[in-house]
Amino acid sequence: MNNPYKLKARLLKSKYEPFAEEFKQHNDDRILVPNILAQVLEACAAMESVENNLVRVAINEKIRDREMDKRYLCVTVGAPQPPKGRVEVFLVKDEKKKEVSVHTRPVPGGKTAVTTYETLERRGELALVEVGLETGRTHQIRATFAHMGCPLLGDGKYGRGDVNRRYGETRQALYSYKLTFDFPTDAGILNYLRSRTFQVERVPFREKYFG
């Protein structure tokens, strides 16, 4: 019998794209962070039946039903007020501009966007914030925090160009770093993952600005 851990390299190569496409569907800005996905795949690799298509089917089903809790870290310019909260807004997508506008009341074409957050640390004008999504809208995190007056550092679309240039940042400081398998319903072959959390410990911008 093959050592399941030796399957990791082959798993990452052969299964990465299918999993990636599913994760992209529920990731803000369609950004996929390979680190957290790799940890999920490593967990799957520990299963003797990792080669079985049932694993992929089961994970895809749980992603679709939102039975996984995903948390993000971001750096904002200015701290959100209050330091911890829940924000509900309505987003209207402009396909030509590839951006969204934020509204505080229902508007035609607007989609509800609900974001939870907690400020973890502050250093000068920057704040380290953990974010959770109750909905998964395009640009939800970036647009919501910009609307709150504390855009993401490095965000060239919704952020502050002067601040981004001062810090030399050209990409938004946003990272999907923690994934918990909640599984409120039966998970079948994945039940062993119930309540387990996978977390990326070293997030580059966290170490850079808050290390």
Tab-separated table of C-alpha atoms in Angstrom:
chain	number	residue	atom	x	y	z
A	1	MET	CA	0.000	0.000	0.000
A	2	ASN	CA	1.355	3.442	-0.896
A	3	ASN	CA	2.326	5.783	1.871
A	4	PRO	CA	-0.459	8.414	1.645
A	5	TYR	CA	1.929	11.274	2.367
A	6	LYS	CA	4.015	10.344	-0.683
A	7	LEU	CA	0.960	11.061	-2.781
A	8	LYS	CA	1.105	14.760	-1.911
A	9	ALA	CA	3.287	15.867	-4.819
A	10	ARG	CA	1.269	13.914	-7.354
A	11	LEU	CA	-1.971	15.149	-5.789
A	12	LEU	CA	-0.951	18.794	-6.000
A	13	LYS	CA	-0.054	18.368	-9.654
A	14	SER	CA	-3.057	16.366	-10.803
A	15	LYS	CA	-5.778	17.826	-8.588
A	16	TYR	CA	-4.741	21.487	-8.223
A	17	GLU	CA	-6.664	22.920	-11.164
A	18	PRO	CA	-10.033	21.276	-10.395
A	19	PHE	CA	-9.868	22.376	-6.763
A	20	ALA	CA	-8.625	25.818	-7.732
A	21	GLU	CA	-11.592	26.452	-9.999
A	22	GLU	CA	-13.990	25.613	-7.181
A	23	PHE	CA	-12.178	27.781	-4.640
A	24	LYS	CA	-12.095	30.697	-7.075
A	25	GLN	CA	-15.877	30.759	-7.142
A	26	HIS	CA	-15.978	31.732	-3.479
A	27	ASN	CA	-12.858	33.877	-3.171
A	28	ASP	CA	-12.977	37.638	-3.144
A	29	ASP	CA	-11.729	39.099	-6.453
A	30	ARG	CA	-11.351	35.543	-7.763
A	31	ILE	CA	-7.945	35.469	-6.052
A	32	LEU	CA	-6.773	32.018	-5.003
A	33	VAL	CA	-4.140	31.689	-2.328
A	34	PRO	CA	-2.228	28.460	-3.066
A	35	ASN	CA	-0.841	28.133	0.480
A	36	ILE	CA	-4.172	27.473	2.158
A	37	LEU	CA	-5.287	25.219	-0.690
A	38	ALA	CA	-2.072	23.226	-0.427
A	39	GLN	CA	-2.825	22.577	3.239
A	40	VAL	CA	-6.289	21.370	2.384
A	41	LEU	CA	-4.871	19.035	-0.241
A	42	GLU	CA	-2.278	17.802	2.217
A	43	ALA	CA	-5.084	16.896	4.578
A	44	CYS	CA	-6.771	14.997	1.777
A	45	ALA	CA	-3.494	13.276	0.960
A	46	ALA	CA	-3.492	11.755	4.430
A	47	MET	CA	-6.508	9.708	3.434
A	48	GLU	CA	-5.924	6.263	1.990
A	49	SER	CA	-8.702	6.948	-0.530
A	50	VAL	CA	-7.209	10.212	-1.756
A	51	GLU	CA	-7.163	8.958	-5.337
A	52	ASN	CA	-10.867	8.269	-5.176
A	53	ASN	CA	-13.010	10.830	-6.953
A	54	LEU	CA	-15.384	10.791	-3.977
A	55	VAL	CA	-12.982	13.085	-2.105
A	56	ARG	CA	-13.105	15.754	-4.765
A	57	VAL	CA	-16.868	15.444	-5.133
A	58	ALA	CA	-17.394	15.783	-1.370
A	59	ILE	CA	-15.187	18.870	-1.038
A	60	ASN	CA	-16.808	20.531	-4.031
A	61	GLU	CA	-20.208	19.939	-2.449
A	62	LYS	CA	-19.176	21.501	0.867
A	63	ILE	CA	-17.686	24.521	-0.901
A	64	ARG	CA	-20.898	25.000	-2.861
A	65	ASP	CA	-23.000	24.752	0.320
A	66	ARG	CA	-20.687	27.156	2.155
A	67	GLU	CA	-19.909	24.713	4.931
A	68	MET	CA	-16.354	25.962	5.211
A	69	ASP	CA	-15.401	29.103	7.102
A	70	LYS	CA	-12.701	31.098	5.339
A	71	ARG	CA	-10.921	34.032	7.002
A	72	TYR	CA	-8.822	36.744	5.428
A	73	LEU	CA	-6.118	39.052	6.678
A	74	CYS	CA	-5.743	42.513	5.216
A	75	VAL	CA	-3.914	45.747	5.926
A	76	THR	CA	-6.042	48.877	5.818
A	77	VAL	CA	-4.979	52.504	5.595
A	78	GLY	CA	-6.711	53.855	8.653
A	79	ALA	CA	-8.491	51.610	11.148
A	80	PRO	CA	-12.141	50.632	10.698
A	81	GLN	CA	-14.573	52.071	13.197
A	82	PRO	CA	-15.765	50.478	15.350
A	83	PRO	CA	-12.763	48.121	15.690
A	84	LYS	CA	-15.037	45.098	15.343
A	85	GLY	CA	-18.295	44.816	13.481
A	86	ARG	CA	-20.588	43.571	10.758
A	87	VAL	CA	-21.241	45.641	7.625
A	88	GLU	CA	-24.121	45.141	5.224
A	89	VAL	CA	-24.080	47.093	1.951
A	90	PHE	CA	-25.313	46.680	-1.612
A	91	LEU	CA	-22.879	46.345	-4.502
A	92	VAL	CA	-23.549	47.235	-8.117
A	93	LYS	CA	-21.072	45.866	-10.632
A	94	ASP	CA	-19.928	47.927	-13.598
A	95	GLU	CA	-18.834	45.416	-16.208
A	96	LYS	CA	-17.096	48.011	-18.375
A	97	LYS	CA	-15.029	49.510	-15.554
A	98	LYS	CA	-14.541	46.137	-13.848
A	99	GLU	CA	-15.395	47.637	-10.491
A	100	VAL	CA	-18.306	47.900	-8.076
A	101	SER	CA	-20.063	50.815	-6.421
A	102	VAL	CA	-21.235	50.624	-2.816
A	103	HIS	CA	-24.682	51.628	-1.596
A	104	THR	CA	-26.118	51.655	1.904
A	105	ARG	CA	-29.685	50.976	0.706
A	106	PRO	CA	-31.160	48.557	-1.828
A	107	VAL	CA	-30.775	49.798	-5.407
A	108	PRO	CA	-31.676	48.317	-8.794
A	109	GLY	CA	-29.096	45.719	-9.719
A	110	GLY	CA	-27.539	45.830	-6.265
A	111	LYS	CA	-26.502	42.634	-4.488
A	112	THR	CA	-26.352	42.312	-0.737
A	113	ALA	CA	-22.802	42.068	0.611
A	114	VAL	CA	-22.228	41.206	4.264
A	115	THR	CA	-18.769	41.452	5.787
A	116	THR	CA	-17.585	40.835	9.347
A	117	TYR	CA	-14.263	42.114	10.632
A	118	GLU	CA	-12.074	42.551	13.677
A	119	THR	CA	-9.057	44.809	14.024
A	120	LEU	CA	-6.167	42.744	15.382
A	121	GLU	CA	-3.411	45.341	15.560
A	122	ARG	CA	-2.533	48.941	14.707
A	123	ARG	CA	0.786	50.498	13.703
A	124	GLY	CA	0.594	54.188	12.906
A	125	GLU	CA	-1.816	54.713	10.039
A	126	LEU	CA	-2.025	51.002	9.233
A	127	ALA	CA	-4.300	48.383	10.745
A	128	LEU	CA	-4.214	44.597	10.538
A	129	VAL	CA	-7.757	43.296	10.148
A	130	GLU	CA	-9.258	39.817	10.068
A	131	VAL	CA	-12.232	39.524	7.733
A	132	GLY	CA	-15.049	37.034	7.244
A	133	LEU	CA	-17.577	36.916	4.424
A	134	GLU	CA	-21.227	36.018	4.783
A	135	THR	CA	-21.606	36.601	1.053
A	136	GLY	CA	-19.101	36.252	-1.762
A	137	ARG	CA	-19.395	39.257	-4.056
A	138	THR	CA	-16.859	40.544	-6.539
A	139	HIS	CA	-14.460	43.002	-4.850
A	140	GLN	CA	-16.509	42.755	-1.659
A	141	ILE	CA	-13.685	43.229	0.827
A	142	ARG	CA	-11.867	45.896	-1.152
A	143	ALA	CA	-14.958	47.969	-1.922
A	144	THR	CA	-16.471	47.640	1.553
A	145	PHE	CA	-13.389	48.860	3.386
A	146	ALA	CA	-12.868	51.693	0.907
A	147	HIS	CA	-16.465	52.721	1.560
A	148	MET	CA	-15.739	52.681	5.302
A	149	GLY	CA	-12.877	55.113	4.751
A	150	CYS	CA	-10.053	52.630	5.314
A	151	PRO	CA	-9.065	51.147	1.949
A	152	LEU	CA	-6.686	48.252	1.594
A	153	LEU	CA	-3.015	49.073	1.359
A	154	GLY	CA	-1.769	48.538	-2.188
A	155	ASP	CA	-5.213	48.558	-3.769
A	156	GLY	CA	-4.854	50.376	-7.082
A	157	LYS	CA	-8.572	50.421	-7.838
A	158	TYR	CA	-10.248	51.393	-4.562
A	159	GLY	CA	-7.288	52.529	-2.489
A	160	ARG	CA	-5.139	55.622	-2.037
A	161	GLY	CA	-2.478	55.992	-4.695
A	162	ASP	CA	-0.352	58.389	-2.647
A	163	VAL	CA	-0.158	55.995	0.294
A	164	ASN	CA	0.461	52.981	-1.934
A	165	ARG	CA	3.375	54.758	-3.603
A	166	ARG	CA	4.815	55.820	-0.271
A	167	TYR	CA	4.934	52.202	0.883
A	168	GLY	CA	5.915	50.893	-2.538
A	169	GLU	CA	2.919	48.564	-2.683
A	170	THR	CA	1.366	47.659	-6.036
A	171	ARG	CA	-0.906	44.792	-4.940
A	172	GLN	CA	-3.639	44.857	-2.338
A	173	ALA	CA	-2.643	43.490	1.054
A	174	LEU	CA	-5.282	40.784	1.182
A	175	TYR	CA	-4.655	37.131	2.023
A	176	SER	CA	-6.964	34.173	2.576
A	177	TYR	CA	-5.109	32.602	5.478
A	178	LYS	CA	-7.435	30.396	7.512
A	179	LEU	CA	-9.909	27.683	6.564
A	180	THR	CA	-12.162	25.802	8.988
A	181	PHE	CA	-14.260	22.808	8.035
A	182	ASP	CA	-17.521	23.565	9.853
A	183	PHE	CA	-19.596	20.801	8.262
A	184	PRO	CA	-22.958	21.352	10.007
A	185	THR	CA	-24.306	18.483	7.905
A	186	ASP	CA	-22.939	15.007	7.313
A	187	ALA	CA	-19.663	15.104	5.390
A	188	GLY	CA	-19.356	11.417	4.658
A	189	ILE	CA	-15.802	10.625	3.577
A	190	LEU	CA	-14.652	14.023	4.904
A	191	ASN	CA	-16.086	13.687	8.408
A	192	TYR	CA	-12.596	13.309	9.847
A	193	LEU	CA	-11.957	16.950	8.889
A	194	ARG	CA	-14.936	18.260	10.879
A	195	SER	CA	-13.984	21.293	13.030
A	196	ARG	CA	-10.364	21.165	11.835
A	197	THR	CA	-8.681	24.445	10.968
A	198	PHE	CA	-5.818	25.007	8.551
A	199	GLN	CA	-3.924	28.272	8.869
A	200	VAL	CA	-1.034	29.917	7.060
A	201	GLU	CA	1.212	31.177	9.844
A	202	ARG	CA	3.541	33.399	7.805
A	203	VAL	CA	1.658	36.032	5.852
A	204	PRO	CA	4.216	38.317	4.130
A	205	PHE	CA	2.572	41.687	4.753
A	206	ARG	CA	1.802	40.786	8.356
A	207	GLU	CA	5.455	40.113	9.008
A	208	LYS	CA	6.498	43.209	7.073
A	209	TYR	CA	4.303	45.714	8.861
A	210	PHE	CA	3.364	44.049	12.139
A	211	GLY	CA	6.225	41.611	12.802
